[in-house]
Coordinates of C-alpha atoms and ligand atoms in Angstrom, one line a residue:
M59 CA 0.0 0.0 0.0
S60 CA 1.2 3.5 -0.6
S61 CA -0.2 6.9 0.2
A62 CA 1.0 10.5 0.2
A63 CA 2.4 11.8 3.5
T64 CA -0.1 13.6 5.7
P65 CA -0.3 17.4 4.8
L66 CA 0.7 18.8 8.2
T67 CA 3.0 21.6 7.2
P68 CA 4.0 23.4 3.9
L69 CA 6.7 20.7 3.6
T70 CA 4.1 18.1 2.9
S71 CA 1.4 20.0 1.0
A72 CA 1.2 20.6 -2.7
N73 CA 4.4 19.0 -3.7
A74 CA 4.1 15.9 -1.4
P75 CA 4.6 13.4 -4.3
L76 CA 8.0 15.1 -5.1
L77 CA 9.1 15.0 -1.5
F78 CA 7.7 11.7 -0.5
P79 CA 7.6 9.4 -3.6
A80 CA 6.5 5.8 -3.2
L81 CA 9.1 3.1 -4.0
S82 CA 8.1 0.0 -5.9
A83 CA 8.4 -3.4 -4.4
T84 CA 11.4 -4.3 -6.6
Q85 CA 13.1 -1.1 -5.6
I86 CA 12.6 -1.8 -1.9
A87 CA 13.9 -5.3 -2.4
R88 CA 17.1 -3.9 -4.1
I89 CA 17.5 -1.4 -1.2
A90 CA 17.0 -4.1 1.4
S91 CA 19.9 -6.1 -0.1
H92 CA 22.2 -3.3 1.1
G93 CA 21.0 -3.2 4.7
V94 CA 18.8 -5.0 7.2
T95 CA 15.1 -5.4 7.7
R96 CA 13.9 -5.0 11.2
P97 CA 10.7 -4.3 13.3
I98 CA 10.0 -0.8 14.8
T99 CA 7.9 -0.1 17.9
R100 CA 5.6 2.8 18.6
G101 CA 7.4 5.5 20.5
E102 CA 10.9 4.3 19.5
V103 CA 13.3 7.2 18.5
L104 CA 15.1 6.1 15.4
I105 CA 17.2 9.3 15.0
E106 CA 17.7 12.2 17.4
G107 CA 18.2 15.8 16.2
G108 CA 21.9 16.5 16.1
Q109 CA 22.9 12.8 15.8
T110 CA 25.9 12.1 13.6
D111 CA 26.1 8.9 11.5
V112 CA 22.5 9.1 10.4
P113 CA 20.9 5.9 9.2
F114 CA 18.4 5.7 6.3
F115 CA 15.0 4.0 6.6
V116 CA 12.4 2.7 4.1
V117 CA 9.1 2.0 5.7
K118 CA 7.6 -1.4 4.9
G119 CA 4.9 -1.3 7.6
G120 CA 3.9 1.3 10.3
E121 CA 4.6 5.0 10.3
I122 CA 7.4 7.3 11.3
E123 CA 6.9 10.9 12.3
V124 CA 9.5 13.6 11.5
I125 CA 9.8 16.2 14.2
R126 CA 11.9 19.4 14.3
P127 CA 13.2 19.8 17.8
S128 CA 13.8 23.5 18.5
G129 CA 14.0 26.2 21.2
L130 CA 10.7 27.5 19.8
G131 CA 9.0 24.1 20.6
D132 CA 8.9 20.8 18.7
L133 CA 7.2 20.9 15.3
L134 CA 5.7 17.9 13.5
I135 CA 7.0 18.1 9.9
A136 CA 5.8 15.0 8.2
I137 CA 4.7 11.4 8.5
V138 CA 6.5 8.8 6.5
R139 CA 4.2 6.0 5.5
P140 CA 4.7 2.5 3.9
D141 CA 6.8 2.5 0.7
Q142 CA 8.2 5.9 1.5
F143 CA 11.7 6.7 2.9
T144 CA 13.3 9.0 5.4
G145 CA 16.3 11.3 4.9
D146 CA 17.5 14.7 4.0
I147 CA 20.5 15.8 2.0
S148 CA 22.4 16.3 5.4
M149 CA 22.8 12.5 5.4
I150 CA 24.6 12.6 2.0
L151 CA 26.7 15.6 3.2
G152 CA 27.6 13.7 6.4
R153 CA 26.2 16.4 8.6
P154 CA 24.2 15.9 11.8
A155 CA 20.5 15.1 11.6
L156 CA 18.3 18.2 11.5
M157 CA 15.2 16.2 12.6
R158 CA 14.1 13.7 15.2
L159 CA 12.5 10.5 13.8
R160 CA 10.0 8.7 16.0
V161 CA 7.9 5.7 15.3
R162 CA 4.2 6.6 15.2
E163 CA 2.8 3.2 14.4
S164 CA 4.7 -0.1 14.9
G165 CA 5.7 -1.9 11.8
E166 CA 8.8 -2.9 9.8
V167 CA 11.6 -0.9 8.1
V168 CA 14.6 -1.5 5.9
Q169 CA 17.6 0.2 7.6
L170 CA 20.9 1.3 5.9
T171 CA 23.9 2.9 7.5
R172 CA 25.2 6.1 5.8
D173 CA 28.0 4.1 4.2
Q174 CA 25.5 1.5 2.9
M175 CA 23.3 4.3 1.6
H176 CA 26.3 5.8 -0.2
A177 CA 27.2 2.4 -1.7
L178 CA 23.5 2.0 -2.9
I179 CA 23.3 5.4 -4.6
Q180 CA 26.6 4.8 -6.4
A181 CA 25.6 1.3 -7.5
D182 CA 21.9 1.6 -8.4
A183 CA 21.3 4.5 -10.9
E184 CA 17.5 4.1 -10.9
V185 CA 17.1 4.1 -7.1
S186 CA 19.7 6.8 -6.8
E187 CA 17.6 9.1 -9.0
V188 CA 14.5 8.6 -6.9
L189 CA 16.3 9.1 -3.6
M190 CA 18.5 12.1 -4.7
T191 CA 15.6 13.9 -6.4
A192 CA 13.4 13.6 -3.2
L193 CA 16.3 14.6 -0.9
L194 CA 17.1 17.7 -3.0
H195 CA 13.4 18.7 -3.1
R196 CA 13.0 18.2 0.6
R197 CA 16.0 20.5 1.2
V198 CA 14.7 23.2 -1.1
A199 CA 11.3 23.0 0.7
M200 CA 13.0 23.2 4.2
V201 CA 15.2 26.2 3.1
A202 CA 12.1 27.9 1.7
Q203 CA 10.1 27.3 4.9
G204 CA 13.0 28.0 7.3
I205 CA 12.6 24.5 8.8
G206 CA 15.9 23.6 10.3
D207 CA 18.1 23.5 13.4
A208 CA 19.3 27.1 13.3
L209 CA 17.6 30.3 14.4
L210 CA 19.1 33.6 13.4
I211 CA 18.0 36.7 15.2
G212 CA 19.3 39.9 13.7
S213 CA 18.5 43.2 12.0
A214 CA 18.1 44.1 8.4
R215 CA 20.3 47.2 9.2
S216 CA 23.3 45.0 10.2
A217 CA 26.0 43.9 7.8
A218 CA 26.9 41.0 10.1
T219 CA 23.3 39.7 9.8
L220 CA 23.5 39.8 6.0
R221 CA 26.8 37.9 6.1
I222 CA 25.4 35.1 8.3
K223 CA 22.2 34.9 6.2
A224 CA 24.4 34.7 3.1
F225 CA 26.7 32.0 4.6
L226 CA 23.7 29.8 5.7
T227 CA 21.8 30.3 2.4
R228 CA 24.8 29.6 0.2
N229 CA 25.6 26.5 2.2
G230 CA 22.0 25.4 1.6
H231 CA 21.4 25.2 5.3
P232 CA 17.8 25.8 6.4
F233 CA 17.3 28.4 9.1
K234 CA 14.6 30.5 10.6
Y235 CA 15.2 34.3 10.7
L236 CA 13.7 36.7 13.2
D237 CA 14.2 40.4 12.9
I238 CA 14.5 42.6 16.0
D239 CA 12.7 45.5 14.3
R240 CA 9.9 43.5 12.8
D241 CA 9.1 40.3 14.8
A242 CA 7.0 40.8 18.0
D243 CA 8.3 37.8 20.0
V244 CA 12.0 38.4 19.5
R245 CA 12.6 40.2 22.8
D246 CA 11.0 37.4 24.8
L247 CA 13.1 34.9 23.0
L248 CA 16.3 37.0 23.7
D249 CA 15.4 37.0 27.4
R250 CA 14.8 33.3 27.3
F251 CA 18.4 32.7 26.0
G252 CA 19.9 35.5 28.1
V253 CA 21.0 37.6 25.2
D254 CA 21.1 41.4 25.0
A255 CA 19.9 43.3 21.9
G256 CA 23.4 44.7 21.7
D257 CA 24.8 41.1 21.1
L258 CA 22.9 40.8 17.8
P259 CA 23.1 39.0 15.5
V260 CA 22.9 35.8 17.4
L261 CA 22.6 32.3 16.0
I262 CA 21.0 29.6 18.1
C263 CA 22.1 26.1 17.0
R264 CA 19.6 23.2 17.7
G265 CA 17.8 25.3 20.3
E266 CA 20.8 25.0 22.7
K267 CA 24.0 26.8 21.8
V268 CA 23.9 30.6 21.4
L269 CA 26.6 32.1 19.2
K270 CA 26.9 35.9 19.4
N271 CA 27.9 37.5 16.0
P272 CA 29.8 34.3 15.1
V273 CA 32.4 34.1 12.3
N274 CA 31.6 31.6 9.5
Q275 CA 34.0 29.0 11.0
E276 CA 32.1 29.0 14.3
I277 CA 28.8 28.5 12.5
A278 CA 30.2 25.6 10.5
D279 CA 31.5 24.0 13.7
C280 CA 28.3 24.5 15.6
L281 CA 26.1 23.0 12.8
G282 CA 28.6 20.2 12.3
F283 CA 29.4 21.0 8.6
N284 CA 32.8 19.3 8.9
S285 CA 32.2 17.0 11.8
R286 CA 32.8 13.7 9.9
I287 CA 35.8 14.6 7.9
D288 CA 39.1 13.0 8.7
R289 CA 41.9 15.5 8.2
A290 CA 44.8 13.3 9.0
H291 CA 45.0 10.7 6.3
L292 CA 46.9 11.1 3.0
R293 CA 44.6 12.1 0.2
D294 CA 45.0 11.3 -3.5
V295 CA 44.0 14.9 -4.2
V296 CA 43.3 17.9 -2.1
I297 CA 41.3 20.6 -4.0
V298 CA 41.5 24.1 -2.8
G299 CA 38.3 26.1 -3.6
A300 CA 34.8 24.9 -4.2
G301 CA 33.8 27.1 -7.0
P302 CA 32.7 25.5 -10.3
A303 CA 36.3 24.4 -11.1
G304 CA 36.9 22.8 -7.7
L305 CA 33.5 21.1 -7.5
A306 CA 34.0 19.7 -11.1
A307 CA 37.4 18.4 -10.1
A308 CA 35.8 16.8 -6.9
V309 CA 33.0 15.2 -8.9
Y310 CA 35.4 13.7 -11.5
A311 CA 38.0 12.7 -8.9
A312 CA 35.5 11.0 -6.5
S313 CA 33.5 9.3 -9.3
E314 CA 36.8 7.9 -10.6
G315 CA 37.6 6.3 -7.3
L316 CA 40.1 8.9 -6.0
D317 CA 40.2 9.9 -2.3
A318 CA 39.4 13.6 -2.7
L319 CA 39.1 16.4 -0.1
V320 CA 38.0 20.0 -0.9
L321 CA 38.8 23.0 1.2
E322 CA 36.5 26.0 0.9
T323 CA 36.9 29.4 2.7
S324 CA 33.3 30.2 2.6
S325 CA 30.5 28.4 0.7
P326 CA 30.4 26.1 -2.3
G327 CA 29.7 27.8 -5.7
G328 CA 32.4 30.5 -5.7
Q329 CA 31.6 33.5 -7.9
A330 CA 29.1 31.5 -9.9
G331 CA 27.1 31.0 -6.6
S332 CA 26.6 34.7 -6.4
S333 CA 25.0 35.0 -9.8
S334 CA 21.2 35.6 -10.0
R335 CA 20.9 33.7 -13.2
I336 CA 23.5 32.0 -15.5
E337 CA 22.0 31.7 -18.9
N338 CA 24.9 30.6 -21.1
Y339 CA 25.9 27.4 -19.3
L340 CA 25.3 24.4 -21.5
G341 CA 22.2 22.3 -20.8
F342 CA 20.1 25.0 -19.0
P343 CA 18.2 26.8 -21.8
T344 CA 16.1 28.8 -19.4
G345 CA 19.1 29.6 -17.2
I346 CA 19.9 28.4 -13.6
S347 CA 20.7 30.5 -10.5
G348 CA 24.2 30.2 -9.3
Q349 CA 22.9 29.0 -5.9
E350 CA 21.0 26.1 -7.5
L351 CA 24.0 25.1 -9.7
A352 CA 26.2 25.1 -6.7
E353 CA 23.8 23.1 -4.6
R354 CA 23.5 20.4 -7.3
A355 CA 27.3 20.2 -7.8
Y356 CA 27.9 20.1 -4.1
A357 CA 25.4 17.2 -3.6
Q358 CA 26.9 15.5 -6.7
A359 CA 30.4 15.6 -5.4
Q360 CA 29.3 14.3 -2.0
K361 CA 27.2 11.6 -3.6
F362 CA 30.4 10.2 -5.1
G363 CA 32.2 10.4 -1.8
A364 CA 34.3 13.6 -1.9
D365 CA 34.8 15.3 1.4
I366 CA 34.2 19.0 1.4
M367 CA 35.3 21.2 4.4
I368 CA 33.4 24.4 4.7
A369 CA 34.8 27.6 6.2
K370 CA 38.3 26.3 6.1
S371 CA 40.9 28.3 4.1
A372 CA 44.2 27.0 2.7
A373 CA 46.9 29.2 4.2
E374 CA 50.0 27.6 2.7
L375 CA 51.2 25.0 0.2
T376 CA 53.8 22.8 1.7
C377 CA 55.7 20.7 -0.8
E378 CA 58.9 18.8 -0.3
R379 CA 60.1 16.5 -3.1
Q380 CA 57.0 14.3 -3.9
A381 CA 55.2 15.0 -0.6
C382 CA 52.8 17.8 -0.6
G383 CA 50.3 19.2 1.9
V384 CA 48.0 22.1 2.4
R385 CA 48.2 23.9 5.7
M386 CA 44.8 25.3 6.8
D387 CA 44.1 28.6 8.6
D388 CA 43.7 26.6 11.9
G389 CA 47.2 25.3 11.6
A390 CA 46.5 21.7 10.7
T391 CA 48.0 20.3 7.5
I392 CA 46.2 18.0 5.1
P393 CA 48.6 15.6 3.5
A394 CA 48.1 15.1 -0.3
R395 CA 49.6 13.1 -3.2
T396 CA 48.5 15.9 -5.6
V397 CA 46.9 19.3 -5.1
I398 CA 44.5 21.2 -7.4
I399 CA 44.4 25.0 -6.8
A400 CA 40.9 26.3 -7.8
T401 CA 40.8 29.4 -5.6
G402 CA 39.4 31.6 -8.4
A403 CA 39.2 35.4 -8.2
R404 CA 37.4 38.1 -6.4
Y405 CA 36.3 41.6 -7.3
R406 CA 38.9 44.4 -7.1
K407 CA 37.8 47.0 -4.7
P408 CA 37.8 50.7 -5.8
P409 CA 40.2 52.9 -3.7
L410 CA 37.5 54.6 -1.6
A411 CA 38.7 55.4 1.9
N412 CA 35.5 54.5 3.8
L413 CA 34.4 51.5 1.6
A414 CA 34.7 48.9 4.3
Q415 CA 32.3 51.0 6.6
F416 CA 29.4 50.5 4.1
E417 CA 30.0 46.8 3.1
G418 CA 26.8 45.0 3.7
V419 CA 24.9 48.2 4.6
G420 CA 24.7 49.7 1.1
V421 CA 27.7 48.3 -0.7
Y422 CA 27.4 44.7 -2.0
Y423 CA 29.6 42.4 -4.0
N424 CA 26.8 40.0 -5.0
A425 CA 23.4 40.6 -6.6
T426 CA 21.2 37.8 -5.4
F427 CA 17.7 37.7 -3.9
M428 CA 19.3 38.4 -0.5
E429 CA 20.9 41.7 -1.5
D430 CA 17.9 42.6 -3.6
A431 CA 15.7 42.3 -0.5
Q432 CA 17.9 44.9 1.2
C433 CA 16.8 47.5 -1.4
G434 CA 13.3 49.0 -1.4
D435 CA 11.3 48.6 -4.7
D436 CA 11.6 52.3 -5.4
D437 CA 15.2 52.7 -4.4
E438 CA 17.6 53.7 -7.1
V439 CA 20.7 51.5 -7.3
I440 CA 24.2 51.7 -8.8
V441 CA 26.0 48.8 -10.5
V442 CA 29.7 49.4 -11.1
G443 CA 31.4 47.3 -13.8
G444 CA 31.2 46.5 -17.5
A445 CA 31.5 42.7 -17.7
N446 CA 28.8 40.0 -17.7
S447 CA 28.5 39.9 -13.9
A448 CA 27.6 43.7 -13.9
G449 CA 25.2 43.2 -16.8
Q450 CA 23.4 40.3 -15.0
A451 CA 23.2 42.4 -11.8
A452 CA 21.7 45.4 -13.7
V453 CA 19.1 43.3 -15.5
F454 CA 18.2 41.4 -12.3
L455 CA 17.9 44.5 -10.1
A456 CA 15.8 46.4 -12.7
R457 CA 13.3 43.6 -13.2
A458 CA 10.6 45.2 -11.1
G459 CA 11.1 48.6 -12.7
R460 CA 13.7 49.8 -10.3
R461 CA 16.0 52.6 -11.6
V462 CA 19.6 51.2 -12.1
H463 CA 22.7 53.3 -13.1
V464 CA 25.4 51.2 -14.6
L465 CA 28.8 53.0 -14.1
V466 CA 31.6 51.9 -16.3
R467 CA 35.1 53.5 -16.6
S468 CA 35.5 52.6 -20.3
S469 CA 33.7 54.3 -23.3
S470 CA 31.2 51.4 -23.8
L471 CA 29.9 48.2 -22.3
S472 CA 30.4 46.1 -25.4
E473 CA 34.1 45.2 -24.7
G474 CA 33.4 42.9 -21.7
M475 CA 29.7 41.9 -22.0
S476 CA 27.8 39.2 -23.9
Q477 CA 25.4 40.3 -26.6
Y478 CA 22.3 38.9 -24.9
L479 CA 23.0 41.1 -21.8
L480 CA 23.8 44.2 -23.9
R481 CA 20.4 43.8 -25.7
R482 CA 18.5 43.4 -22.5
I483 CA 20.2 46.5 -21.0
E484 CA 19.4 48.5 -24.2
E485 CA 15.7 47.4 -24.0
A486 CA 15.3 48.1 -20.3
A487 CA 13.8 51.6 -19.9
T488 CA 15.0 51.9 -16.3
I489 CA 18.6 51.0 -16.8
Q490 CA 20.9 53.9 -17.6
V491 CA 24.5 53.2 -18.7
R492 CA 27.0 56.0 -17.7
T493 CA 30.3 55.5 -19.5
R494 CA 33.6 57.0 -18.4
T495 CA 32.1 57.5 -15.0
E496 CA 33.4 56.4 -11.6
I497 CA 32.4 56.8 -7.9
V498 CA 34.6 59.2 -6.0
A499 CA 32.9 59.3 -2.6
L500 CA 30.5 57.5 -0.4
E501 CA 28.7 59.1 2.6
G502 CA 26.4 58.0 5.3
N503 CA 25.8 57.5 9.0
G504 CA 25.7 53.8 9.9
R505 CA 24.7 52.9 6.3
L506 CA 25.3 54.3 2.8
E507 CA 23.1 57.4 2.1
R508 CA 24.8 59.3 -0.7
V509 CA 27.2 58.6 -3.6
T510 CA 29.3 61.1 -5.5
W511 CA 30.5 60.2 -9.1
R512 CA 32.6 61.9 -11.7
D513 CA 31.5 61.6 -15.3
G514 CA 33.3 61.7 -18.7
T515 CA 33.3 65.5 -18.8
G516 CA 35.0 65.7 -15.4
A517 CA 31.8 66.9 -13.7
V518 CA 31.3 65.8 -10.2
S519 CA 27.7 65.2 -8.9
R520 CA 26.2 64.0 -5.6
H521 CA 23.2 61.6 -5.5
E522 CA 20.8 60.3 -2.8
I523 CA 21.5 56.6 -3.7
R524 CA 21.7 54.1 -0.9
H525 CA 22.8 50.9 -2.7
V526 CA 26.0 50.2 -4.7
F527 CA 26.7 46.8 -6.3
L528 CA 30.5 46.6 -7.0
M529 CA 31.2 44.2 -9.9
T530 CA 34.5 45.4 -11.2
G531 CA 37.4 43.4 -12.7
A532 CA 38.7 40.4 -10.8
E533 CA 42.0 39.7 -9.1
A534 CA 43.4 36.2 -8.4
N535 CA 43.1 34.6 -5.0
T536 CA 46.8 33.6 -4.9
G537 CA 48.0 35.6 -1.9
W538 CA 48.1 32.5 0.3
L539 CA 50.5 30.8 -2.1
K540 CA 53.3 33.2 -1.2
S541 CA 55.1 32.6 -4.5
H542 CA 55.3 28.8 -4.0
V543 CA 54.2 28.4 -7.6
A544 CA 55.1 30.6 -10.6
L545 CA 52.7 33.5 -11.1
D546 CA 52.2 36.0 -14.0
A547 CA 52.6 39.7 -13.5
K548 CA 49.0 40.1 -12.4
G549 CA 49.2 37.3 -9.8
F550 CA 47.5 34.5 -11.8
I551 CA 49.0 31.0 -11.8
K552 CA 51.1 29.9 -14.8
T553 CA 50.6 26.3 -16.0
G554 CA 51.9 23.9 -18.7
P555 CA 53.1 25.7 -21.8
D556 CA 52.9 29.2 -20.2
L557 CA 55.8 28.2 -17.9
T558 CA 59.1 29.4 -19.3
S559 CA 62.4 27.7 -18.8
G560 CA 63.3 30.6 -16.4
D561 CA 60.1 29.8 -14.3
L562 CA 61.1 26.1 -14.2
A563 CA 64.7 26.8 -13.3
A564 CA 63.6 29.3 -10.5
A565 CA 61.2 26.7 -9.1
Q566 CA 63.9 23.9 -9.4
W567 CA 61.6 21.7 -11.5
P568 CA 63.0 18.3 -10.7
L569 CA 61.5 16.0 -13.4
E570 CA 62.7 15.2 -16.9
R571 CA 59.3 15.7 -18.4
S572 CA 57.7 19.1 -18.9
P573 CA 54.7 20.2 -16.8
Y574 CA 51.4 18.8 -18.0
L575 CA 48.8 21.2 -19.5
L576 CA 47.3 22.4 -16.2
E577 CA 50.3 21.6 -14.0
T578 CA 52.1 24.5 -12.1
S579 CA 55.8 24.9 -11.6
R580 CA 55.5 22.2 -8.8
P581 CA 55.1 18.6 -9.9
G582 CA 51.7 17.2 -9.0
V583 CA 50.2 20.7 -8.2
F584 CA 47.6 21.9 -10.7
A585 CA 45.7 25.1 -11.2
V586 CA 42.3 25.3 -12.8
G587 CA 39.6 27.9 -13.4
D588 CA 39.7 31.7 -12.9
V589 CA 42.9 31.5 -10.8
R590 CA 44.9 30.2 -13.8
C591 CA 46.6 32.6 -16.1
G592 CA 45.1 32.6 -19.6
N593 CA 41.8 31.0 -18.4
V594 CA 38.6 32.2 -20.1
K595 CA 36.6 33.5 -17.1
R596 CA 33.4 31.4 -17.6
V597 CA 31.6 28.7 -15.7
A598 CA 32.0 26.2 -18.5
S599 CA 35.8 26.7 -18.8
A600 CA 36.2 26.4 -15.0
V601 CA 34.2 23.1 -15.0
G602 CA 36.1 21.9 -18.1
E603 CA 39.5 22.5 -16.6
G604 CA 38.5 21.0 -13.2
S605 CA 37.5 17.8 -15.0
I606 CA 40.6 17.7 -17.3
A607 CA 42.9 18.2 -14.3
I608 CA 41.8 14.8 -12.9
S609 CA 43.2 12.9 -15.9
F610 CA 46.6 14.5 -15.2
V611 CA 46.2 13.7 -11.5
H612 CA 45.9 10.0 -12.5
R613 CA 49.1 10.3 -14.6
V614 CA 51.0 11.8 -11.7
L615 CA 49.7 9.2 -9.2
G616 CA 50.9 6.5 -11.7
E617 CA 54.4 8.2 -11.9
Q618 CA 54.5 8.2 -8.1
V619 CA 53.8 4.5 -7.9
Q620 CA 56.6 3.8 -10.4
A621 CA 59.1 6.1 -8.7
Ligands
FAD863 C1 28.0 37.7 -10.4 C2 28.7 36.8 -11.4 C3 28.0 36.3 -12.5 C4 28.6 35.5 -13.4 N1 27.9 35.0 -14.5 C5 28.4 34.2 -15.3 C6 27.7 33.6 -16.4 O1 26.5 33.9 -16.5 N2 28.3 32.7 -17.2 C7 29.5 32.3 -17.1 O2 30.0 31.5 -17.8 N3 30.3 32.9 -16.1 C8 29.8 33.8 -15.2 N4 30.5 34.3 -14.2 C9 32.0 33.9 -14.1 C10 32.1 32.6 -13.4 O3 31.3 32.6 -12.2 C11 33.5 32.3 -13.0 O4 34.3 32.2 -14.2 C12 33.6 30.9 -12.3 O5 32.9 31.0 -11.1 C13 35.1 30.6 -11.9 O6 35.1 29.4 -11.2 P1 36.3 29.0 -10.3 O7 35.9 27.8 -9.6 O8 37.6 29.0 -11.1 O9 36.5 30.2 -9.3 P2 35.5 30.9 -8.2 O10 34.1 30.8 -8.7 O11 36.1 32.2 -7.9 O12 35.7 29.9 -6.9 C14 36.8 29.9 -6.1 C15 36.5 29.4 -4.8 O13 37.7 29.2 -4.0 C16 37.5 29.7 -2.7 N5 38.8 30.1 -2.1 C17 39.5 31.2 -2.4 N6 40.6 31.2 -1.7 C18 40.6 30.1 -0.9 C19 41.5 29.5 0.0 N7 42.7 30.1 0.3 N8 41.2 28.4 0.7 C20 40.0 27.7 0.4 N9 39.1 28.2 -0.5 C21 39.4 29.4 -1.2 C22 36.5 30.8 -2.8 O14 35.8 31.1 -1.6 C23 35.6 30.3 -4.0 O15 34.5 29.6 -3.5 C24 30.0 35.2 -13.3 C25 30.7 35.7 -12.2 C26 30.1 36.5 -11.3 C27 30.8 37.0 -10.1

């Protein structure tokens, strides 16, 4: 017998068949061959919120209720019935359980450990598709409804609140947000947790631990993002950066049986993750948001078994003869047979003395729904930059008729922007392109209130504009390498044929063979994506290079075996 889960909350309403599909008898039999079948008894807690090593259940008889334990009171999220299965993408990501699972009606389940579940989804493509699709849809619904184990209390006027929201959102972690200025019950809640309004923003993990204005690393630790990852053992490949290039490398490495670990300073997706809509990436004719692309790639890499450490930065490359390692910002070193550097690039900041003062409170480096929500519908905004990222931001921010000024230093937009974006900008009545124009001053008290710009005639004018999106040319994230690999004059990493005999002599290249296509001046250390000199700054080329690098990793591992 099979039936849709009871519509108790938005999580189980209109899209119940997507979230709780019924498995066929043959599919259940195939799943059972990977685990054990056992009875369950009414009242039994199968999984506790926060538990690590989360098992997976298929219900054969009886019912399981899914409960969100929280400081705000427990909430019944769904009931899992016969032929349906439990789970959420946290299980694939190796993170602690967000929900408590309790038996509502005695019966029988098929139970798999996390490792057995991994083996199943790698071996059985048909079952994998059903499970992964449901788990991804469940996560999307939980994020949309704020059903999770984290409660953020902050203010729309605070840059730190925006940072924490962005970190949780871009890591696909569901959280509930309460605003001190808008939500009536917030002060009671602060009293209950013994927090002062002056401590905001605060993040409450699993209704227990209160973090006051936490840095990303504290949030990752509290929510157990990296809890299962073994940092001590020697990896076939350590990939630095989880943008499109690093995630592609992780997917190909793990799917080809390599032991891969990825280090990411912030959140998976890199620059692409901050795009409102990518329309030129193959296979997505109607476009895809950077966030969604990142979430899919992140889950795909984990499905194949890659480990991804969040909010951990590489601080140094340590290589001696054939042994390499990547030292992290917390001092620990991950040993690696090979390393792929995929640290990408970031926007160059204009030389404005008080820029940092307005970051997150009027000055933004991303244009996603989160930053968009910081601007009122009638607020004018400025986008600075002339490349595709600026074009996308302008079109996105103008979509509801908002007035957008695009400021570009050169004499036209066409040099750096794709035709489709140029056409949309031309057709948008509310977008005004101002060439040969640059910002010369920012003003405000606590948040950005006014902007002064200089135009092509040299005239300086002051404008009551409260939002500036900076999307100017990128610089390579190579500072952490401290010249351990050869760089070009602009700081991008030289690889393969771009390395001169002088570069190789300076790096004391020890091998008879020349560096492979994407190999740096250190044997077994590769660079891919935007961080690489000569790379075409596109999602597709980053993904392509990430995947190609893995074939060279195999060659180097083969050479190491022979040596
Ligand atoms: C807003 C925007 C819109 C865009 N739109 C498009 C588009 O429509 N189509 C298109 O083809 N391209 C687009 N691009 C360009 C595309 O996003 C980039 O070319 C692509 O993201 C590069 O991928 P990457 O993995 O090489 O680097 P990045 O995306 O820059 O990722 C690098 C990652 O490395 C991490 N990192 C950096 N230093 C460290 C360290 N020391 N330790 C650990 N991690 C580190 C960063 O946090 C980041 O996550 C857009 C870019 C932006 C900014």
